[in-house]
């Protein structure tokens, strides 16, 4: 400011600078974002997010190339797997369940550990990751969902990072709690250092100082391990919205599958998770694979985690039952349940008997007349018994008098309905009651 | 007759003989059956059915003893397995599905084959077996069921044969169709010959003439094969009423399990079978193990079997859905669904707002007032948003205005119910309608 040219006062300069910044900002805001333009043969490369492509495609390819010239030592393999699980947990137990969903609280040392190893997975800062993830939950499957599976499996897996995104499209969410968390803020501010150190330098140093395998540490525990952790956790956005059952809600895409769970350190019970996002568990059965849950539980025993949130079993079962009921109702609607009783003609009992004398094979059961002509020779109880019911009210006979028919036999009956008999039973009593009711009303009128 | 002693005419002799037989029969009928007497240290052996013990326990033991001194040759092993499947099918496809249940029709050659190999399984004649089996279906789990699992797993497996049975206890069934079948009648009449020949002589001859292994044929393809076939098919009475699911009806004991199916040549989908006994299938899915069904189907292609009975998929699915509904309803009754709406006090909207001003955290959603005090700090959408609903009708906000809450969130609401608001919504419209109705009725009075 003190070096401003003479004709302008300091205040003037500040104002001018402000105006300029403002004008630029407006211009930027008004310039249509690249994602608003259709992709063409000329501009397609502008749609690509080159930094991300570098991070999730080019580097792994270089790692593979390097691996070709680098023998894999036993200790380096072990270390790579160990570090794979640590950085994976950084994402699942840290980024996801702790910060995005606040499904438990962590002490400072645990937070620092999670922010560090989570950074080593190279998937962005806690702050950026959680903001997108909250939008994903709040706007699941809509255009505001940053990685909506409705745009394709590949898009939800990796496409949303490979292609540029219009930041205005992503749904807005409240991350004030994250902005209040010093660990989150620190990690976000120094993110590039965290990534470089935890993603590559630290795993290399461990292998180098530990057993002299600097190059192997860099290639295997660094680059290739990053690749595997990334692909595994990306599956939560793709596979978990594509493969499996929907025991709690089938209006949206999340699904439960053990394969997804195995790949993602237990994030595979994703239908449950979208329904109960603030539950620190993803798998609720003891025999399901959810090592992230086991880790959180262990930290609790060690005094590092507390306030583990859990939905009551009652609430979970309510959801399960309602979804099951929905499925049953849908299925029921596709089946043939016979002519509805109220659409059947009403027959006098005398006419029913008369028709049987004239040779029709009618049987009265529970007030409904059934024409069993086609069924007599197929009757599992034999012709004689079913014939013995013709022309009679066989309700009692059918319901245990001679034989207590199965549920299947009762169902079968509905195929043979031809009429209801006046004064036959229940249905008739009900019909009469309804009739009498009407009469009394018209009497009042 | 012509050799009758002089003082008696032929007619007299016949009459006397008849009277004698009659008296004997009455005496037999009146003498209490052994099963009517409690078992004691003195009479227990009288309760045993020694013939059956010999057939299903002693002979196999002898076979085992013989096997100790008889090397098992490769061809004898193959032949034993082949003959095992043939005699097993005699029971499952012949005795059971053809004769006991008439689930298909068979040409004469197929009938003769089935009666022969079924006899080789040494489980009684078609006639005796089917009569008991029909009683088992008609009186399942009752005292009239010859092998009711209610008397214990071991009883249903083998106990009912090892112990003497009172023939009068077993439920009566119609076997007139079997009495009309010449193959059944012939097999019953010559049963001992059939058993001896098909059970032991024939398998021995095949091994003896075929590859000179007379002794091995007798021990392995004869005795021990009988033992395995018996134990396997007995499992239909025991295991199939004890192990597995009940997808169609759970009022009785039959169950579906793949293990039972593997052991019994496909008779393991026994819950289905008891519900649809005249279906020639036991397993309805292509991937389930039911070789008996496959055999019947193959015979049909060869022109040996026809008129294969099958329940419509519609009927089967109806049964499945009803059973599922029963399970859901039972489960639903065990869950806490919150205070029923009709038990809640009615509150004026002004009072609702007043109470919130006085500091209560009440939110009105869909006509119901919720006290969310305990939930505010746990709200997954943050404190600010839930606080913004206090003192308001947040129905629209809750249902998509700000966030379309999950089904789980809707369920959770019912835990917080404290009142319904007069004029709030649906419920109130209904209540008002009911009120008005009453008014109009009392106006008429
Ligand atoms: C009117 C229509 C009838 C239908 C749709 C019907 C249907 C069936 C069906 C599906 C079975 C197989 C077993 C079961 O699923 O429970 C059966 C068995 C039987 N039915 Fe009927 N039935 C009818 C009438 C009667 C009548 C009027 C009688 C007796 C008077 C009778 C006596 C029996 C007996 C005794 C069995 C047992 C067969 C066995 O397992 O040995 N049924 N019936
Ligand atoms: C009155 C009782 C309320 C209950 C029981 C409740 C319950 C819940 C539950 C269980 C969730 C987790 C996500 C889900 O299951 O859908 C949730 C999320 C949310 N709630 Fe509420 N809520 C209440 C009131 C409100 C109100 C009044 C608002 C807004 C004015 C609100 C806004 C939200 C938002 C925005 C989320 C999304 C959080 C996220 O996934 O980022 N809630 N609520
Ligand atoms: Fe998701
Ligand atoms: Fe999540
Ligand atoms: Fe059975
Ligand atoms: Fe059966």
Tab-separated table of N, CA, C and O in Angstrom, chain B residues 211-307:
chain	number	residue	atom	x	y	z
B	211	UNK	N	-19.149	-109.993	-11.805
B	211	UNK	CA	-17.691	-109.952	-11.592
B	211	UNK	C	-17.238	-110.888	-10.468
B	211	UNK	O	-16.222	-110.678	-9.816
B	212	UNK	N	-18.069	-111.904	-10.230
B	212	UNK	CA	-17.657	-112.977	-9.340
B	212	UNK	C	-17.640	-112.649	-7.860
B	212	UNK	O	-17.150	-113.426	-7.048
B	213	UNK	N	-18.196	-111.502	-7.468
B	213	UNK	CA	-18.138	-111.107	-6.057
B	213	UNK	C	-19.454	-111.425	-5.348
B	213	UNK	O	-20.193	-110.531	-4.949
B	214	UNK	N	-19.750	-112.691	-5.178
B	214	UNK	CA	-21.013	-113.114	-4.569
B	214	UNK	C	-21.138	-112.579	-3.148
B	214	UNK	O	-22.156	-111.999	-2.777
B	215	UNK	N	-20.077	-112.767	-2.387
B	215	UNK	CA	-20.166	-112.386	-0.975
B	215	UNK	C	-20.292	-110.864	-0.840
B	215	UNK	O	-21.115	-110.343	-0.092
B	216	UNK	N	-19.459	-110.139	-1.577
B	216	UNK	CA	-19.516	-108.672	-1.530
B	216	UNK	C	-20.873	-108.173	-1.983
B	216	UNK	O	-21.439	-107.236	-1.406
B	217	UNK	N	-21.419	-108.802	-3.034
B	217	UNK	CA	-22.744	-108.395	-3.511
B	217	UNK	C	-23.768	-108.539	-2.401
B	217	UNK	O	-24.604	-107.648	-2.179
B	218	UNK	N	-23.689	-109.645	-1.681
B	218	UNK	CA	-24.652	-109.902	-0.616
B	218	UNK	C	-24.503	-108.891	0.513
B	218	UNK	O	-25.480	-108.284	0.961
B	219	UNK	N	-23.263	-108.684	0.952
B	219	UNK	CA	-23.018	-107.817	2.099
B	219	UNK	C	-23.238	-106.350	1.746
B	219	UNK	O	-23.955	-105.625	2.443
B	220	UNK	N	-22.608	-105.896	0.656
B	220	UNK	CA	-22.636	-104.454	0.364
B	220	UNK	C	-23.883	-104.021	-0.406
B	220	UNK	O	-24.613	-103.140	0.034
B	221	UNK	N	-24.116	-104.631	-1.590
B	221	UNK	CA	-25.266	-104.211	-2.393
B	221	UNK	C	-26.564	-104.713	-1.778
B	221	UNK	O	-27.643	-104.171	-2.041
B	222	UNK	N	-26.453	-105.751	-0.949
B	222	UNK	CA	-27.648	-106.275	-0.285
B	222	UNK	C	-27.846	-105.604	1.067
B	222	UNK	O	-28.469	-104.549	1.176
B	223	UNK	N	-27.231	-106.202	2.094
B	223	UNK	CA	-27.537	-105.809	3.472
B	223	UNK	C	-27.225	-104.350	3.788
B	223	UNK	O	-28.095	-103.605	4.242
B	224	UNK	N	-25.978	-103.949	3.525
B	224	UNK	CA	-25.626	-102.581	3.943
B	224	UNK	C	-26.354	-101.535	3.114
B	224	UNK	O	-26.746	-100.467	3.621
B	225	UNK	N	-26.577	-101.806	1.835
B	225	UNK	CA	-27.337	-100.877	0.994
B	225	UNK	C	-28.762	-100.726	1.543
B	225	UNK	O	-29.304	-99.611	1.604
B	226	UNK	N	-29.373	-101.836	1.961
B	226	UNK	CA	-30.707	-101.763	2.577
B	226	UNK	C	-30.668	-100.824	3.776
B	226	UNK	O	-31.522	-99.956	3.932
B	227	UNK	N	-29.658	-101.018	4.612
B	227	UNK	CA	-29.534	-100.188	5.807
B	227	UNK	C	-29.493	-98.706	5.438
B	227	UNK	O	-30.220	-97.876	5.993
B	228	UNK	N	-28.670	-98.340	4.452
B	228	UNK	CA	-28.552	-96.927	4.072
B	228	UNK	C	-29.853	-96.390	3.483
B	228	UNK	O	-30.292	-95.284	3.805
B	229	UNK	N	-30.476	-97.159	2.616
B	229	UNK	CA	-31.745	-96.695	2.027
B	229	UNK	C	-32.791	-96.493	3.113
B	229	UNK	O	-33.518	-95.488	3.125
B	230	UNK	N	-32.849	-97.432	4.032
B	230	UNK	CA	-33.842	-97.303	5.111
B	230	UNK	C	-33.598	-96.037	5.925
B	230	UNK	O	-34.497	-95.217	6.099
B	231	UNK	N	-32.387	-95.885	6.404
B	231	UNK	CA	-32.097	-94.723	7.245
B	231	UNK	C	-32.368	-93.421	6.492
B	231	UNK	O	-32.874	-92.456	7.052
B	232	UNK	N	-32.012	-93.422	5.202
B	232	UNK	CA	-32.210	-92.201	4.414
B	232	UNK	C	-33.689	-91.871	4.307
B	232	UNK	O	-34.114	-90.734	4.569
B	233	UNK	N	-34.499	-92.855	3.931
B	233	UNK	CA	-35.911	-92.543	3.730
B	233	UNK	C	-36.632	-92.340	5.064
B	233	UNK	O	-37.581	-91.575	5.130
B	234	UNK	N	-36.162	-92.974	6.138
B	234	UNK	CA	-36.770	-92.705	7.448
B	234	UNK	C	-36.637	-91.217	7.811
B	234	UNK	O	-37.442	-90.681	8.573
B	235	UNK	N	-35.594	-90.585	7.267
B	235	UNK	CA	-35.373	-89.165	7.574
B	235	UNK	C	-36.546	-88.292	7.136
B	235	UNK	O	-36.728	-87.184	7.649
B	236	UNK	N	-37.310	-88.755	6.164
B	236	UNK	CA	-38.474	-87.969	5.741
B	236	UNK	C	-39.473	-87.846	6.890
B	236	UNK	O	-40.183	-86.857	7.024
B	237	UNK	N	-39.502	-88.858	7.737
B	237	UNK	CA	-40.433	-88.799	8.870
B	237	UNK	C	-39.867	-88.075	10.078
B	237	UNK	O	-40.620	-87.580	10.910
B	238	UNK	N	-38.544	-88.052	10.164
B	238	UNK	CA	-37.932	-87.449	11.356
B	238	UNK	C	-37.359	-86.072	11.030
B	238	UNK	O	-37.960	-85.034	11.345
B	239	UNK	N	-36.227	-86.067	10.316
B	239	UNK	CA	-35.523	-84.823	9.995
B	239	UNK	C	-36.443	-83.805	9.324
B	239	UNK	O	-36.416	-82.607	9.653
B	240	UNK	N	-37.262	-84.261	8.390
B	240	UNK	CA	-38.106	-83.342	7.612
B	240	UNK	C	-39.198	-82.710	8.472
B	240	UNK	O	-39.867	-81.774	8.045
B	241	UNK	N	-39.391	-83.249	9.675
B	241	UNK	CA	-40.378	-82.649	10.586
B	241	UNK	C	-39.680	-81.939	11.742
B	241	UNK	O	-40.304	-81.670	12.764
B	242	UNK	N	-38.389	-81.651	11.581
B	242	UNK	CA	-37.639	-81.188	12.732
B	242	UNK	C	-36.645	-80.094	12.391
B	242	UNK	O	-36.440	-79.169	13.158
B	243	UNK	N	-36.083	-80.164	11.180
B	243	UNK	CA	-34.994	-79.259	10.804
B	243	UNK	C	-35.415	-78.357	9.653
B	243	UNK	O	-35.828	-78.842	8.612
B	244	UNK	N	-35.314	-77.033	9.829
B	244	UNK	CA	-35.498	-76.126	8.695
B	244	UNK	C	-36.613	-75.120	8.839
B	244	UNK	O	-37.161	-74.909	9.920
B	245	UNK	N	-36.939	-74.508	7.703
B	245	UNK	CA	-37.912	-73.408	7.659
B	245	UNK	C	-39.332	-73.886	7.390
B	245	UNK	O	-39.536	-75.004	6.956
B	246	UNK	N	-40.262	-72.965	7.631
B	246	UNK	CA	-41.660	-73.281	7.344
B	246	UNK	C	-42.256	-72.173	6.483
B	246	UNK	O	-43.030	-71.358	6.961
B	247	UNK	N	-41.910	-72.152	5.201
B	247	UNK	CA	-42.340	-71.025	4.366
B	247	UNK	C	-43.827	-71.035	4.026
B	247	UNK	O	-44.339	-70.009	3.587
B	248	UNK	N	-44.523	-72.155	4.198
B	248	UNK	CA	-45.917	-72.204	3.761
B	248	UNK	C	-46.923	-72.298	4.885
B	248	UNK	O	-48.016	-71.769	4.781
B	249	UNK	N	-46.557	-72.978	5.954
B	249	UNK	CA	-47.487	-73.078	7.073
B	249	UNK	C	-46.708	-73.509	8.298
B	249	UNK	O	-45.965	-74.481	8.234
B	250	UNK	N	-46.879	-72.789	9.384
B	250	UNK	CA	-46.128	-73.186	10.573
B	250	UNK	C	-47.032	-73.705	11.679
B	250	UNK	O	-46.634	-73.747	12.823
B	251	UNK	N	-48.238	-74.107	11.326
B	251	UNK	CA	-49.103	-74.667	12.359
B	251	UNK	C	-48.715	-76.097	12.672
B	251	UNK	O	-48.924	-76.585	13.766
B	252	UNK	N	-48.148	-76.795	11.676
B	252	UNK	CA	-47.703	-78.157	11.916
B	252	UNK	C	-46.191	-78.254	11.789
B	252	UNK	O	-45.523	-77.260	11.549
B	253	UNK	N	-45.673	-79.481	11.945
B	253	UNK	CA	-44.232	-79.638	12.072
B	253	UNK	C	-43.415	-79.701	10.783
B	253	UNK	O	-42.204	-79.515	10.845
B	254	UNK	N	-43.995	-79.962	9.611
B	254	UNK	CA	-43.122	-80.163	8.436
B	254	UNK	C	-42.246	-78.952	8.116
B	254	UNK	O	-42.681	-77.808	8.256
B	255	UNK	N	-41.013	-79.243	7.709
B	255	UNK	CA	-40.043	-78.194	7.455
B	255	UNK	C	-39.261	-78.432	6.168
B	255	UNK	O	-39.128	-79.563	5.727
B	256	UNK	N	-38.736	-77.344	5.620
B	256	UNK	CA	-37.902	-77.411	4.409
B	256	UNK	C	-36.435	-77.305	4.796
B	256	UNK	O	-36.049	-76.365	5.487
B	257	UNK	N	-35.615	-78.250	4.343
B	257	UNK	CA	-34.180	-78.063	4.538
B	257	UNK	C	-33.392	-78.812	3.486
B	257	UNK	O	-33.705	-79.948	3.161
B	258	UNK	N	-32.344	-78.158	2.999
B	258	UNK	CA	-31.563	-78.744	1.920
B	258	UNK	C	-30.840	-80.002	2.402
B	258	UNK	O	-30.668	-80.969	1.633
B	259	UNK	N	-30.456	-80.064	3.670
B	259	UNK	CA	-29.778	-81.272	4.168
B	259	UNK	C	-30.717	-82.470	4.064
B	259	UNK	O	-30.343	-83.534	3.573
B	260	UNK	N	-31.958	-82.268	4.515
B	260	UNK	CA	-32.926	-83.356	4.395
B	260	UNK	C	-33.086	-83.760	2.930
B	260	UNK	O	-33.162	-84.949	2.603
B	261	UNK	N	-33.129	-82.777	2.041
B	261	UNK	CA	-33.287	-83.074	0.621
B	261	UNK	C	-32.119	-83.920	0.115
B	261	UNK	O	-32.311	-84.903	-0.601
B	262	UNK	N	-30.904	-83.550	0.516
B	262	UNK	CA	-29.730	-84.289	0.055
B	262	UNK	C	-29.777	-85.733	0.531
B	262	UNK	O	-29.413	-86.650	-0.192
B	263	UNK	N	-30.240	-85.939	1.741
B	263	UNK	CA	-30.275	-87.281	2.315
B	263	UNK	C	-31.386	-88.122	1.694
B	263	UNK	O	-31.253	-89.328	1.563
B	264	UNK	N	-32.480	-87.500	1.278
B	264	UNK	CA	-33.699	-88.254	0.945
B	264	UNK	C	-34.073	-88.214	-0.523
B	264	UNK	O	-35.254	-88.299	-0.853
B	265	UNK	N	-33.118	-88.043	-1.396
B	265	UNK	CA	-33.400	-87.973	-2.836
B	265	UNK	C	-34.427	-86.891	-3.157
B	265	UNK	O	-35.263	-87.054	-4.044
B	266	UNK	N	-34.374	-85.798	-2.409
B	266	UNK	CA	-35.199	-84.651	-2.775
B	266	UNK	C	-36.486	-84.491	-1.997
B	266	UNK	O	-37.281	-83.597	-2.288
B	267	UNK	N	-36.697	-85.315	-0.962
B	267	UNK	CA	-37.946	-85.188	-0.197
B	267	UNK	C	-37.802	-84.165	0.932
B	267	UNK	O	-38.567	-84.183	1.897
B	268	UNK	N	-36.834	-83.263	0.830
B	268	UNK	CA	-36.529	-82.387	1.955
B	268	UNK	C	-37.339	-81.107	2.003
B	268	UNK	O	-37.266	-80.367	2.972
B	269	UNK	N	-38.098	-80.815	0.947
B	269	UNK	CA	-38.914	-79.591	0.984
B	269	UNK	C	-40.288	-80.012	1.465
B	269	UNK	O	-41.266	-80.035	0.731
B	270	UNK	N	-40.303	-80.345	2.742
B	270	UNK	CA	-41.408	-81.099	3.291
B	270	UNK	C	-42.528	-80.197	3.764
B	270	UNK	O	-43.671	-80.623	3.866
B	271	UNK	N	-42.198	-78.929	4.038
B	271	UNK	CA	-43.252	-77.986	4.376
B	271	UNK	C	-44.089	-77.756	3.119
B	271	UNK	O	-45.320	-77.789	3.160
B	272	UNK	N	-43.414	-77.574	2.005
B	272	UNK	CA	-44.115	-77.473	0.722
B	272	UNK	C	-44.922	-78.739	0.482
B	272	UNK	O	-46.099	-78.677	0.106
B	273	UNK	N	-44.304	-79.882	0.696
B	273	UNK	CA	-44.972	-81.140	0.361
B	273	UNK	C	-46.248	-81.357	1.177
B	273	UNK	O	-47.254	-81.813	0.636
B	274	UNK	N	-46.220	-81.039	2.467
B	274	UNK	CA	-47.438	-81.233	3.258
B	274	UNK	C	-48.524	-80.249	2.833
B	274	UNK	O	-49.707	-80.516	3.010
B	275	UNK	N	-48.115	-79.100	2.301
B	275	UNK	CA	-49.096	-78.112	1.885
B	275	UNK	C	-49.650	-78.447	0.497
B	275	UNK	O	-50.822	-78.182	0.210
B	276	UNK	N	-48.819	-79.024	-0.345
B	276	UNK	CA	-49.223	-79.357	-1.713
B	276	UNK	C	-48.885	-80.819	-1.999
B	276	UNK	O	-48.083	-81.119	-2.883
B	277	UNK	N	-49.508	-81.742	-1.258
B	277	UNK	CA	-49.072	-83.145	-1.319
B	277	UNK	C	-49.285	-83.791	-2.686
B	277	UNK	O	-48.586	-84.733	-3.022
B	278	UNK	N	-50.221	-83.290	-3.467
B	278	UNK	CA	-50.455	-83.954	-4.744
B	278	UNK	C	-49.653	-83.324	-5.869
B	278	UNK	O	-49.907	-83.601	-7.032
B	279	UNK	N	-48.691	-82.485	-5.532
B	279	UNK	CA	-47.779	-81.940	-6.532
B	279	UNK	C	-46.658	-82.958	-6.723
B	279	UNK	O	-46.113	-83.462	-5.747
B	280	UNK	N	-46.326	-83.292	-7.981
B	280	UNK	CA	-45.302	-84.327	-8.191
B	280	UNK	C	-43.924	-83.833	-7.800
B	280	UNK	O	-42.964	-84.597	-7.705
B	281	UNK	N	-43.801	-82.510	-7.559
B	281	UNK	CA	-42.513	-81.940	-7.151
B	281	UNK	C	-42.463	-81.794	-5.632
B	281	UNK	O	-43.487	-81.679	-4.977
B	282	UNK	N	-41.271	-81.789	-5.104
B	282	UNK	CA	-41.100	-81.388	-3.712
B	282	UNK	C	-40.363	-80.053	-3.674
B	282	UNK	O	-40.658	-79.189	-2.871
B	283	UNK	N	-39.392	-79.915	-4.572
B	283	UNK	CA	-38.667	-78.656	-4.717
B	283	UNK	C	-39.240	-77.962	-5.938
B	283	UNK	O	-39.401	-78.578	-6.985
B	284	UNK	N	-39.551	-76.665	-5.798
B	284	UNK	CA	-40.118	-75.982	-6.960
B	284	UNK	C	-39.107	-75.114	-7.682
B	284	UNK	O	-39.323	-74.736	-8.815
B	285	UNK	N	-37.980	-74.810	-7.035
B	285	UNK	CA	-36.959	-74.005	-7.715
B	285	UNK	C	-36.013	-74.933	-8.467
B	285	UNK	O	-35.693	-76.018	-7.994
B	286	UNK	N	-35.532	-74.457	-9.613
B	286	UNK	CA	-34.663	-75.320	-10.433
B	286	UNK	C	-33.367	-75.655	-9.715
B	286	UNK	O	-32.773	-76.703	-9.923
B	287	UNK	N	-32.912	-74.755	-8.828
B	287	UNK	CA	-31.604	-74.981	-8.218
B	287	UNK	C	-31.702	-75.833	-6.950
B	287	UNK	O	-30.697	-76.128	-6.332
B	288	UNK	N	-32.905	-76.215	-6.558
B	288	UNK	CA	-33.026	-77.069	-5.377
B	288	UNK	C	-32.886	-78.536	-5.779
B	288	UNK	O	-33.216	-78.906	-6.906
B	289	UNK	N	-32.407	-79.330	-4.831
B	289	UNK	CA	-32.082	-80.734	-5.117
B	289	UNK	C	-33.316	-81.620	-4.979
B	289	UNK	O	-33.792	-81.852	-3.870
B	290	UNK	N	-33.831	-82.089	-6.104
B	290	UNK	CA	-34.989	-82.997	-6.068
B	290	UNK	C	-34.861	-84.030	-7.195
B	290	UNK	O	-35.605	-83.992	-8.184
B	291	UNK	N	-33.930	-84.982	-7.046
B	291	UNK	CA	-33.718	-85.962	-8.118
B	291	UNK	C	-34.950	-86.819	-8.374
B	291	UNK	O	-35.123	-87.320	-9.492
B	292	UNK	N	-35.807	-87.003	-7.368
B	292	UNK	CA	-37.026	-87.769	-7.598
B	292	UNK	C	-37.885	-87.064	-8.650
B	292	UNK	O	-38.417	-87.692	-9.568
B	293	UNK	N	-37.989	-85.742	-8.525
B	293	UNK	CA	-38.730	-84.960	-9.521
B	293	UNK	C	-38.085	-85.099	-10.895
B	293	UNK	O	-38.770	-85.307	-11.897
B	294	UNK	N	-36.751	-85.008	-10.925
B	294	UNK	CA	-36.051	-85.119	-12.211
B	294	UNK	C	-36.320	-86.480	-12.853
B	294	UNK	O	-36.484	-86.578	-14.069
B	295	UNK	N	-36.361	-87.516	-12.009
B	295	UNK	CA	-36.614	-88.855	-12.542
B	295	UNK	C	-38.020	-88.923	-13.140
B	295	UNK	O	-38.212	-89.396	-14.268
B	296	UNK	N	-39.004	-88.436	-12.393
B	296	UNK	CA	-40.382	-88.490	-12.886
B	296	UNK	C	-40.496	-87.718	-14.206
B	296	UNK	O	-41.120	-88.160	-15.172
B	297	UNK	N	-39.849	-86.568	-14.242
B	297	UNK	CA	-39.901	-85.734	-15.435
B	297	UNK	C	-39.272	-86.477	-16.626
B	297	UNK	O	-39.786	-86.456	-17.740
B	298	UNK	N	-38.157	-87.168	-16.348
B	298	UNK	CA	-37.494	-87.920	-17.415
B	298	UNK	C	-38.392	-89.046	-17.904
B	298	UNK	O	-38.519	-89.285	-19.108
B	299	UNK	N	-39.041	-89.749	-16.983
B	299	UNK	CA	-39.962	-90.820	-17.383
B	299	UNK	C	-41.079	-90.254	-18.262
B	299	UNK	O	-41.539	-90.891	-19.182
B	300	UNK	N	-41.494	-89.043	-17.941
B	300	UNK	CA	-42.530	-88.424	-18.756
B	300	UNK	C	-42.015	-88.246	-20.187
B	300	UNK	O	-42.708	-88.569	-21.157
B	301	UNK	N	-40.782	-87.754	-20.314
B	301	UNK	CA	-40.218	-87.559	-21.655
B	301	UNK	C	-40.129	-88.894	-22.400
B	301	UNK	O	-40.260	-88.939	-23.610
B	302	UNK	N	-39.926	-89.966	-21.633
B	302	UNK	CA	-39.806	-91.288	-22.256
B	302	UNK	C	-41.169	-91.935	-22.483
B	302	UNK	O	-41.248	-93.065	-22.955
B	303	UNK	N	-42.241	-91.255	-22.104
B	303	UNK	CA	-43.574	-91.807	-22.303
B	303	UNK	C	-43.984	-92.808	-21.237
B	303	UNK	O	-44.990	-93.503	-21.385
B	304	UNK	N	-43.225	-92.909	-20.147
B	304	UNK	CA	-43.548	-93.887	-19.107
B	304	UNK	C	-44.441	-93.301	-18.022
B	304	UNK	O	-45.142	-94.015	-17.313
B	305	UNK	N	-44.385	-91.981	-17.850
B	305	UNK	CA	-45.219	-91.320	-16.835
B	305	UNK	C	-46.040	-90.240	-17.528
B	305	UNK	O	-45.616	-89.688	-18.545
B	306	UNK	N	-47.189	-89.940	-16.980
B	306	UNK	CA	-48.020	-88.902	-17.592
B	306	UNK	C	-48.893	-88.280	-16.513
B	306	UNK	O	-48.903	-88.747	-15.370
B	307	UNK	N	-49.609	-87.230	-16.895
B	307	UNK	CA	-50.543	-86.587	-15.970
B	307	UNK	C	-49.835	-86.112	-14.691
B	307	UNK	O	-50.334	-86.279	-13.580
